[in-house]
Short mmCIF file of C-alpha atoms in Angstrom, two decimals:
data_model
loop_
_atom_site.label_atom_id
_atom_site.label_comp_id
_atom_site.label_asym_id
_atom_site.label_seq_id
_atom_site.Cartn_x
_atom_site.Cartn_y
_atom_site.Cartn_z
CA UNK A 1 -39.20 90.60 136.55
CA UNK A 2 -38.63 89.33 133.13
CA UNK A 3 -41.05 87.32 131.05
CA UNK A 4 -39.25 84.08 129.90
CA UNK A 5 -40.36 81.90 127.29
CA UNK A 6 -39.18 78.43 126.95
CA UNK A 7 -39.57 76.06 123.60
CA UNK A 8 -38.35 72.23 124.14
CA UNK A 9 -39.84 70.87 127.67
CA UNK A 10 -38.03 67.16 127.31
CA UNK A 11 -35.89 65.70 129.21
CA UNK A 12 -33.29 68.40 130.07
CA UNK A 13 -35.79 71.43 129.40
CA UNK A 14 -38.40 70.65 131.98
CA UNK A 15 -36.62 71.28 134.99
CA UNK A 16 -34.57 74.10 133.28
CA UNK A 17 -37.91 75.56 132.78
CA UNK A 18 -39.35 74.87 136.10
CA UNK A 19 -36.07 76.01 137.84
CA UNK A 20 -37.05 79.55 136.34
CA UNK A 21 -40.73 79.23 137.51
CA UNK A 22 -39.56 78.33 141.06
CA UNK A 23 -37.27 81.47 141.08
CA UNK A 24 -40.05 83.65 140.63
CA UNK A 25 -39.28 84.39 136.49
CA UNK A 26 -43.15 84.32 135.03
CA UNK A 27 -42.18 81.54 132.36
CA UNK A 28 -44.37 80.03 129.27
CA UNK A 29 -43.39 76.81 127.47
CA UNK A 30 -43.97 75.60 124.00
CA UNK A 31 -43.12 72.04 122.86
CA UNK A 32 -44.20 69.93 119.87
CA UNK A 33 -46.11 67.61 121.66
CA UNK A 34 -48.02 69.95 123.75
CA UNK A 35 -48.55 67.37 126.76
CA UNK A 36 -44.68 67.48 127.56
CA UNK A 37 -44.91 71.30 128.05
CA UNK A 38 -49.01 71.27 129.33
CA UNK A 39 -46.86 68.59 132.38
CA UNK A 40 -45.33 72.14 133.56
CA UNK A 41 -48.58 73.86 134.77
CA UNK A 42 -49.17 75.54 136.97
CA UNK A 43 -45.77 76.82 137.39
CA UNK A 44 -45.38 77.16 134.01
CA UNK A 45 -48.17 78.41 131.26
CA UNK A 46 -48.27 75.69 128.45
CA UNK A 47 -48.98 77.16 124.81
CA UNK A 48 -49.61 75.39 121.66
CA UNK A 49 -47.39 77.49 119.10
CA UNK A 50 -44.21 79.50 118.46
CA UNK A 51 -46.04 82.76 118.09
CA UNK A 52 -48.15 82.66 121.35
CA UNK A 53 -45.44 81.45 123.63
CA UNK A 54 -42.53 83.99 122.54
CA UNK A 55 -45.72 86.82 122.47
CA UNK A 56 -43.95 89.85 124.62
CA UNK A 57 -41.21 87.76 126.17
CA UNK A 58 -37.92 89.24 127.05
CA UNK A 59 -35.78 86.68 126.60
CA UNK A 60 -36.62 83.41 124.90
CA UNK A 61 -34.53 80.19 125.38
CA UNK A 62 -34.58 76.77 123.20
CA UNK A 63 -33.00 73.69 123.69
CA UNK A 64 -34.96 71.05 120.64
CA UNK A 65 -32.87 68.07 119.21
CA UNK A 66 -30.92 68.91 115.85
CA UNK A 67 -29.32 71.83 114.30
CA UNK A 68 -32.10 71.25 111.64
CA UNK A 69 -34.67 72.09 114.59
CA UNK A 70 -32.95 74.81 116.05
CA UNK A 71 -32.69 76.61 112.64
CA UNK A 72 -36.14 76.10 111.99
CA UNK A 73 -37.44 77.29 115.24
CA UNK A 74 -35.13 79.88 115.70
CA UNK A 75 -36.10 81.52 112.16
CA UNK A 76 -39.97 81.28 113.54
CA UNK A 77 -39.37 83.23 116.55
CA UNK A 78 -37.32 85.85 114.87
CA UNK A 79 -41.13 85.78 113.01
CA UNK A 80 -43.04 86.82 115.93
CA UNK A 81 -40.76 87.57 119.15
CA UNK A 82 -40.59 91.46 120.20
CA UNK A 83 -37.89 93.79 118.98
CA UNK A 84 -34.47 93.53 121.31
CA UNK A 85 -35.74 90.76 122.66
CA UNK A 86 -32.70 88.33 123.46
CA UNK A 87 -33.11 84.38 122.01
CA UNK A 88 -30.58 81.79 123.35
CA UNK A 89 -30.14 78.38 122.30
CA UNK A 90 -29.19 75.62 124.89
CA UNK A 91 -29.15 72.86 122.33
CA UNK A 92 -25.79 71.23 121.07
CA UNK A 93 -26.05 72.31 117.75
CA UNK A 94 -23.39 73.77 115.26
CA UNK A 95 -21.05 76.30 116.15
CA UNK A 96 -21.24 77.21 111.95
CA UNK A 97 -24.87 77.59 112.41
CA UNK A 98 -24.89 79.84 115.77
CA UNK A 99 -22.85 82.02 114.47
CA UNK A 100 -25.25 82.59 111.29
CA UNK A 101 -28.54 82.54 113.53
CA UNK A 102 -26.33 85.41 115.79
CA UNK A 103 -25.62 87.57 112.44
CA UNK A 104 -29.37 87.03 111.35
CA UNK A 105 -30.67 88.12 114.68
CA UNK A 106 -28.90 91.29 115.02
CA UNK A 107 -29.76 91.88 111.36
CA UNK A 108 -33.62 91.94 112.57
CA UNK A 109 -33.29 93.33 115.95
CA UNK A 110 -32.64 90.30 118.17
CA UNK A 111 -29.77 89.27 120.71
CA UNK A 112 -29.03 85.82 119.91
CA UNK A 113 -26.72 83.70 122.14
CA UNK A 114 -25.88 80.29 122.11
CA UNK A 115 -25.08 77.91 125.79
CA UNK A 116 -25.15 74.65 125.75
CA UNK A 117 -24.96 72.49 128.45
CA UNK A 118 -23.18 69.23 130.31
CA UNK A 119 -24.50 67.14 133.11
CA UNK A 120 -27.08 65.35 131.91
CA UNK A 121 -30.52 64.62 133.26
CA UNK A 122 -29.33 64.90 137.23
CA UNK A 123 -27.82 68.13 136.23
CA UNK A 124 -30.99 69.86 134.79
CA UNK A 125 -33.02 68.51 137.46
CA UNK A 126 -30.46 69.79 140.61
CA UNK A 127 -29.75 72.82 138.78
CA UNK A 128 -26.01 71.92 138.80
CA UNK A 129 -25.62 71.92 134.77
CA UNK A 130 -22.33 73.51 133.41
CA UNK A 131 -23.43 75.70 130.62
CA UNK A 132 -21.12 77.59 128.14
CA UNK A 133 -21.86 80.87 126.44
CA UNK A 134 -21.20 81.96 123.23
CA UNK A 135 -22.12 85.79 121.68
CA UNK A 136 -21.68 89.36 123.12
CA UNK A 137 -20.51 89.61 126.62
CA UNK A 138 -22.92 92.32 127.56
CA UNK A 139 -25.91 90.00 126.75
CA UNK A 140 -24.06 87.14 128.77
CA UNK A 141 -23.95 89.21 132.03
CA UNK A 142 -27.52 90.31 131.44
CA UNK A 143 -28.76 86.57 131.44
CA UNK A 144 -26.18 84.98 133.77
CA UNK A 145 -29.04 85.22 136.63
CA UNK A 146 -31.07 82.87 135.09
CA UNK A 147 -27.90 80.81 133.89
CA UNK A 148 -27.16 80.63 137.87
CA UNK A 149 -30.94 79.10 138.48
CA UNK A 150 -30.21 76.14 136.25
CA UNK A 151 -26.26 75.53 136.50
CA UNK A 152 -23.62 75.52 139.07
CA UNK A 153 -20.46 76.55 136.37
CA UNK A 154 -21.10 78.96 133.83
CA UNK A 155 -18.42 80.34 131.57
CA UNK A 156 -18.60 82.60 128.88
CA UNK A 157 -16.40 81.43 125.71
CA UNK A 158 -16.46 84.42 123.81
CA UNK A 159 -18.37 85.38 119.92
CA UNK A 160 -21.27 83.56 119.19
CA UNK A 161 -20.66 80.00 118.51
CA UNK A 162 -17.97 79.33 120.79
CA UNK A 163 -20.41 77.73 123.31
CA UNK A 164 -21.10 75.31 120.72
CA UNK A 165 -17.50 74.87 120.22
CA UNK A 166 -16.65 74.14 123.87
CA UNK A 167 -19.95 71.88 123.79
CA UNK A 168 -17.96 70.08 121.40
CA UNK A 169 -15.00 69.71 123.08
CA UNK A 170 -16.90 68.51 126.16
CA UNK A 171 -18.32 65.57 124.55
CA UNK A 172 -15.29 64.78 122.95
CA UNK A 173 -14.09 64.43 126.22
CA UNK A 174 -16.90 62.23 127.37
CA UNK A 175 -16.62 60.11 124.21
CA UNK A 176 -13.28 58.50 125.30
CA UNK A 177 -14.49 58.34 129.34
CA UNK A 178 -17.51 56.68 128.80
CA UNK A 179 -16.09 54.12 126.14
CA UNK A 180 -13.32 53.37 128.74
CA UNK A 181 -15.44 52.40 131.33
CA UNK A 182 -17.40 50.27 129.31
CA UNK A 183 -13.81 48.74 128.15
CA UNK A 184 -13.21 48.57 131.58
CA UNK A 185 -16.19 46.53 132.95
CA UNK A 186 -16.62 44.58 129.94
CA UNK A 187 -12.48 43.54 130.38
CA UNK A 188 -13.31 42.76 134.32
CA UNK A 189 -16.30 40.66 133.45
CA UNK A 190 -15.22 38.57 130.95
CA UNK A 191 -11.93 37.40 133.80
CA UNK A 192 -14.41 36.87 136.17
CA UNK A 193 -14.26 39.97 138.77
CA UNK A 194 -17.04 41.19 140.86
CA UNK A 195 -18.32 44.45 138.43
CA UNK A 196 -19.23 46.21 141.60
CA UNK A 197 -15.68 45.95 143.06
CA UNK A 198 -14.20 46.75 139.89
CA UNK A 199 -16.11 49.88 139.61
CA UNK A 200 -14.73 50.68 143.30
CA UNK A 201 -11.48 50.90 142.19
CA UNK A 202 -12.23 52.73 138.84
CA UNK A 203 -14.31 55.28 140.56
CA UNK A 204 -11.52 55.78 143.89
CA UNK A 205 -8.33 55.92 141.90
CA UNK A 206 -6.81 57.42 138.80
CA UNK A 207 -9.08 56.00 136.66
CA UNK A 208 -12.26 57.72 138.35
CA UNK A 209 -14.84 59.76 135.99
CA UNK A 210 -18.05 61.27 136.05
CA UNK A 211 -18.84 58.67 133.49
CA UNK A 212 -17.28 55.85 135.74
CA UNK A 213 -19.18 57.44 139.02
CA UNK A 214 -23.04 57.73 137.57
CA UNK A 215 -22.62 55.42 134.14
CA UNK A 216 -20.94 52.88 135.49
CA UNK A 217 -23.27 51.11 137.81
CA UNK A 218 -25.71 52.21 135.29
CA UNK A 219 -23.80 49.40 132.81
CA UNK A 220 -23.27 46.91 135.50
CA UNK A 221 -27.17 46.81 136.25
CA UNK A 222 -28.35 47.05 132.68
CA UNK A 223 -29.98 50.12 133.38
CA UNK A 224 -30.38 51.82 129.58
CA UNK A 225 -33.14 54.90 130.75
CA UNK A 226 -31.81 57.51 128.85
CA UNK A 227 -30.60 60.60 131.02
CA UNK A 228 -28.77 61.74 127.56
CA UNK A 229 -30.06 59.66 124.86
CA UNK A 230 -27.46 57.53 122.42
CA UNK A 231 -28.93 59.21 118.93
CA UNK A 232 -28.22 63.01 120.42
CA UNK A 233 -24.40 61.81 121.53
CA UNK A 234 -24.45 60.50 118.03
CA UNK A 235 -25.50 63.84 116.53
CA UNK A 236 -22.91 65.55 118.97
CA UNK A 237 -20.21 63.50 118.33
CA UNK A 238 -20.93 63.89 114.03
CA UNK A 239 -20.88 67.95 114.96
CA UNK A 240 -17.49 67.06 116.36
CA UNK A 241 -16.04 64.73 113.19
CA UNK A 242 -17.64 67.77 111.12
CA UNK A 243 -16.31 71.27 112.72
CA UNK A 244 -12.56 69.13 113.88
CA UNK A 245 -11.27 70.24 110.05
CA UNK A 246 -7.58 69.46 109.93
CA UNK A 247 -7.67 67.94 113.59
CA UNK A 248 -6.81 64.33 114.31
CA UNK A 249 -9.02 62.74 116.39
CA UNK A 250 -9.29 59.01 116.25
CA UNK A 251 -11.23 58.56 119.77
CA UNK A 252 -14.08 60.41 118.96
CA UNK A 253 -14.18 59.25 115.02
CA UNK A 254 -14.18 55.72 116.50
CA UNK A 255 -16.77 55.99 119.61
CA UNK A 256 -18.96 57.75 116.89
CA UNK A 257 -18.66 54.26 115.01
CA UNK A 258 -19.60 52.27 117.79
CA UNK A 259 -22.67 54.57 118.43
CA UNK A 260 -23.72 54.74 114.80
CA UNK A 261 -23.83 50.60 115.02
CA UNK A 262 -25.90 51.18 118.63
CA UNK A 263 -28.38 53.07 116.90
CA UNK A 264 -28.76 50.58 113.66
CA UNK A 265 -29.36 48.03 116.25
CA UNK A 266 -32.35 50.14 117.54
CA UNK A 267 -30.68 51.59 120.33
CA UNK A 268 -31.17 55.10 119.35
CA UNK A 269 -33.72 56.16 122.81
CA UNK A 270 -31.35 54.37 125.27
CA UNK A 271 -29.41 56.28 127.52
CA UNK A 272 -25.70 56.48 126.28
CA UNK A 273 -24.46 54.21 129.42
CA UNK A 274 -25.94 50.93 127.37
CA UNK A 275 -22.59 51.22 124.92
CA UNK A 276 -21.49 48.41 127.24
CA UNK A 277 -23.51 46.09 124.74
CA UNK A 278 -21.49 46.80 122.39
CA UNK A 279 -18.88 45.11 123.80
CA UNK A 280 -20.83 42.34 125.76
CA UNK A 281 -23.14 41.21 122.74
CA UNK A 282 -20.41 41.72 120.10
CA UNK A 283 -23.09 44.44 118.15
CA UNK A 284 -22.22 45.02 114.71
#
């Protein structure tokens, strides 16, 4: 059985982690605040740095905040981690910088992948994630058995970075769903309908959305716990604006603007369903 090490036990990494454990994978965790990751024991062994938790681990997986953090970390565990061992971020970072950590890696011995994930904090915790891999296919197939223990719809994309990339396209999808049921709701409750029967018909016709489905109701009851927090869609959505080059793509450049102004109102560790008060308190 492989040894797994695991760096970023947060929201989304703690039951990735623990889905491992439960599968009978002998997994250690590392986190910057060591209580998030020490949370995980006994299933999983808590450590206090880089170089103890990677320590004669196979294969080593990450998901931290920014592309600043996964650079950072990533260059530390190419410091310590055994020869051949294979790293892969889960992050949504930059598809520019996965492809650079992938050409460092193999320069120094390592198999470096990047798969990134949708669905959220229900889909880490039911193990029903989509994740999408980017880097050789050989390493893919090697790790898709752990993929399977966290995720329900895997696909490999191709060379490294190209999981980023269809990260990216992902949330560019969710940027213009989750604005337009907040459009929605906001619309119905300013002409008076009942926001529960409005979501009924969003959510059972043409109109329907994961976003819509698990959002929605989130927006009606004011209900702002982050399952994805508002500053990392922000990040994601920037990655987009960055890596779209000669694209057009006015939904996503303006849902970023409405999330910039959420997180100058101090919004930035609510979930990303509370863009309804955008709309309802006129935020600007």
């Amino acid at each position: 059985m492989k040894k797994i090490a695991w760096i970023g036990t947060g929201v989304m990494g703690s039951p990735m982690a623990t889905h491992l454990a439960d599968a009978g994978y002998d997994v250690s965790a590392y986190n910057r605040t060591h209580a998030k990751a020490k949370a995980l024991e006994p299933k999983v062994k808590a450590y206090e740095t880089i170089r103890e938790v990677v320590e004669g681990a196979d294969i080593i997986f990450t998901i931290v905040g920014y592309p600043k953090d996964v650079e950072e970390v990533s260059l530390e565990i190419m410091e310590h981690a055994k020869k051949g061992a294979i790293i892969v971020d889960m992050t949504t970072s930059s598809p520019s910088l996965a492809a650079k950590l992938y050409t460092i890696g193999s320069d120094k011995g390592y198999r470096v992948m990047d798969a990134p994930v949708t669905g959220g904090d229900l889909g880490a915790i039911n193990a029903t994630l989509s994740i999408m891999v980017g880097g050789d296919k050989e390493v893919y197939e090697e790790v898709l058995p752990l993929f399977e223990k966290m995720g329900k719809t895997i696909n490999y994309m191709g060379k490294a970075g190209n999981g980023q990339h269809a990260k990216l396209a992902n949330q560019t999808a969710i940027a213009g769903a989750i604005a337009g049921a907040a459009e929605s709701l906001a619309y119905a409750d300013k002409h008076g309908l009942d926001l529960e029967t409005m979501l009924a018909v969003i959510s059972g016709g043409s109109a329907s959305s994961w976003q819509a489905v698990n959002n929605g109701p989130k927006m009606i009851n004011k209900d702002y716990a982050p399952g994805f927090f508002i500053k990392h869609f922000l990040k994601d959505l920037n990655l987009v604006i960055e890596e779209k080059h000669e694209l057009y793509l006015p939904i996503v450049e303006k849902v970023a603007s409405i999330y910039d102004i959420l997180v100058k109102n101090g919004y930035e560790d609510y979930g990303t369903q509370a863009v309804i008060d955008y709309y309802t308190k006129k935020l600007d």
